[in-house]
mmCIF file of C-alpha atoms in Angstrom:
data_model
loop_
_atom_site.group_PDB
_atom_site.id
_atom_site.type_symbol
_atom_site.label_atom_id
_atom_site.label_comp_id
_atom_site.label_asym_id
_atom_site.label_seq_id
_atom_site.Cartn_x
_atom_site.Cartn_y
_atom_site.Cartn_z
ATOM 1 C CA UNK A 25 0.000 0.000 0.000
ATOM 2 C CA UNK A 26 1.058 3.477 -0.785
ATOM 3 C CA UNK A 27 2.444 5.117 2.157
ATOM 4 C CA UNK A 28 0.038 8.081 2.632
ATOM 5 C CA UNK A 29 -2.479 5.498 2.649
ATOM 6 C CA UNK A 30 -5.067 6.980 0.198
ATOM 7 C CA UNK A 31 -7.769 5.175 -2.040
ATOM 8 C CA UNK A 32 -7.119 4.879 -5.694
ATOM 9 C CA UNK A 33 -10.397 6.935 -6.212
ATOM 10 C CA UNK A 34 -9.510 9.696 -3.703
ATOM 11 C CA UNK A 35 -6.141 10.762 -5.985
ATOM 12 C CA UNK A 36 -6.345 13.436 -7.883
ATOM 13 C CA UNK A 37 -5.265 12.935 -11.666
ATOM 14 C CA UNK A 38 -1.689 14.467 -10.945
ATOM 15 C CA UNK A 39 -1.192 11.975 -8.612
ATOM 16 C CA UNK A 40 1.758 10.109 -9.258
ATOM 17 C CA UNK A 41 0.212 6.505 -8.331
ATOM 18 C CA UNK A 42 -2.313 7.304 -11.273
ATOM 19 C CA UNK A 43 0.319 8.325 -13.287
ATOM 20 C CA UNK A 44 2.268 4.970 -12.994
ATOM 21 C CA UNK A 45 -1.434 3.039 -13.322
ATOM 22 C CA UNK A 46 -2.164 5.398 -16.892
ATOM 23 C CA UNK A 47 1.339 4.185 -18.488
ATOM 24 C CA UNK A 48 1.242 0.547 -16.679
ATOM 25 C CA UNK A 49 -2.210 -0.498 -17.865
ATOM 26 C CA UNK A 50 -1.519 -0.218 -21.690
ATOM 27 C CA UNK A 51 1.870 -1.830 -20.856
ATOM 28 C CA UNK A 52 -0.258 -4.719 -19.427
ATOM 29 C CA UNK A 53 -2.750 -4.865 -22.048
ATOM 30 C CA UNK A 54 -0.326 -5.236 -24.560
ATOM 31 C CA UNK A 55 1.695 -7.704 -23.586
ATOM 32 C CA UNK A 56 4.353 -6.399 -21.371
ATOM 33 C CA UNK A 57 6.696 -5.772 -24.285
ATOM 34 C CA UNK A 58 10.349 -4.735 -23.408
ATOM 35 C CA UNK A 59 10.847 -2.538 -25.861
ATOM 36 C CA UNK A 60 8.151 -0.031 -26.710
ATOM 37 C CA UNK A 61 4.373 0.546 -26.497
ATOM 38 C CA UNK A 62 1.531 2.583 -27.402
ATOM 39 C CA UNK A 63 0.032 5.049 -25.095
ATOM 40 C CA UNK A 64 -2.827 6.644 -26.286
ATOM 41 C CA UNK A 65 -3.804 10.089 -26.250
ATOM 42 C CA UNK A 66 -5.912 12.151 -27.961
ATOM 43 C CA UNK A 67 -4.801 15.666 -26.467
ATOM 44 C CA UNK A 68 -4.160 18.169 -29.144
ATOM 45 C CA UNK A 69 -0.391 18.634 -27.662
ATOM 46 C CA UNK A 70 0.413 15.031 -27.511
ATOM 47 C CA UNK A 71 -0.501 15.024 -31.539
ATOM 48 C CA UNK A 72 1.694 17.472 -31.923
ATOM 49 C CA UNK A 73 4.340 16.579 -29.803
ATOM 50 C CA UNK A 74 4.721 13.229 -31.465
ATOM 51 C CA UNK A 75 4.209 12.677 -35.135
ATOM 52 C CA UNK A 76 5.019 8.620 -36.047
ATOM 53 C CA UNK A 77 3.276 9.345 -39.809
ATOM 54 C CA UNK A 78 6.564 7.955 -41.371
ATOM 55 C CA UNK A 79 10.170 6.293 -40.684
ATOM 56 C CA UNK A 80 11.318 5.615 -37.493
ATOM 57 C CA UNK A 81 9.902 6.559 -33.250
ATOM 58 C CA UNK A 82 12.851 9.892 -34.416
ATOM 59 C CA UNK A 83 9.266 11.821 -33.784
ATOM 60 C CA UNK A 84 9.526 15.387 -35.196
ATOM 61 C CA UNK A 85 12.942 16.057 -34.013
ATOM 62 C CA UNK A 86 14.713 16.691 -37.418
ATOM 63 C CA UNK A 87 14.177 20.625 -38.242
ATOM 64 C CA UNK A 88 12.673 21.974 -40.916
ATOM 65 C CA UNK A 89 14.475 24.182 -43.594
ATOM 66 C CA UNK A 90 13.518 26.955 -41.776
ATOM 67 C CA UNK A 91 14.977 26.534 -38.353
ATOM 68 C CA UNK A 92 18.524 26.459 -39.551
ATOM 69 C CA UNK A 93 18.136 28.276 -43.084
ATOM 70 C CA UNK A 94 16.925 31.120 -42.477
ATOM 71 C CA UNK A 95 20.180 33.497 -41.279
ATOM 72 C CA UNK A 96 19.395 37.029 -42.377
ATOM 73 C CA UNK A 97 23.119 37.938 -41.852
ATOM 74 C CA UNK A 98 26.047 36.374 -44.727
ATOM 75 C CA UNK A 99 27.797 34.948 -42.186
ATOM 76 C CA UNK A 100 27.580 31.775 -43.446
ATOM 77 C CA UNK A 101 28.086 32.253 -46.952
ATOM 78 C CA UNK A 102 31.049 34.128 -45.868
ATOM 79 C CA UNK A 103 32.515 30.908 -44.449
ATOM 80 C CA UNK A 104 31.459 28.827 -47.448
ATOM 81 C CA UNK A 105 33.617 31.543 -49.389
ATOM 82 C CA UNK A 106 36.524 30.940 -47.145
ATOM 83 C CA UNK A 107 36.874 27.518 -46.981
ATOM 84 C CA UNK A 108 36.766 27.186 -51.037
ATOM 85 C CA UNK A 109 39.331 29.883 -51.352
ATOM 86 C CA UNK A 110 41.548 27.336 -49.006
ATOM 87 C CA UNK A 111 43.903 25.158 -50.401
#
């Protein structure tokens, strides 16, 4: 028993006993795999958090073009410049 003693139905949803029960149970029902499961979720940040359309569980952790593209200075050009002027 937990040690402040408290029914299952008396914790609040934060609670970190119903935590544990919300990821154990589809652990459980599907077949206590040891490498990955499925949790569902239909919360409109967990959709966007995680996006398994295509690939691999990489999730949307590769950037677009536009997070590392789009400089406004010629810094990096500059470089590019540099380093094929080099012998």
């Amino acid at each position: 028993m937990p040690p402040d003693g408290k029914f299952f139905s008396k914790r609040a949803d934060t609670d970190p006993v119903r935590r544990l029960v919300a990821w154990l149970t589809p652990w459980m029902e599907q077949g206590r795999p040891t490498d990955a499961f499925v949790v569902e979720d239909s919360s409109e940040t967990a959709a966007a958090a995680y996006s398994y359309t295509a690939m691999t569980n990489i999730g949307t952790c590769v950037p677009g073009g536009g997070m590392y593209a789009a400089s406004s200075s010629t810094e990096m050009e500059d470089k590019d410049a540099l380093f094929e002027s080099l012998d």
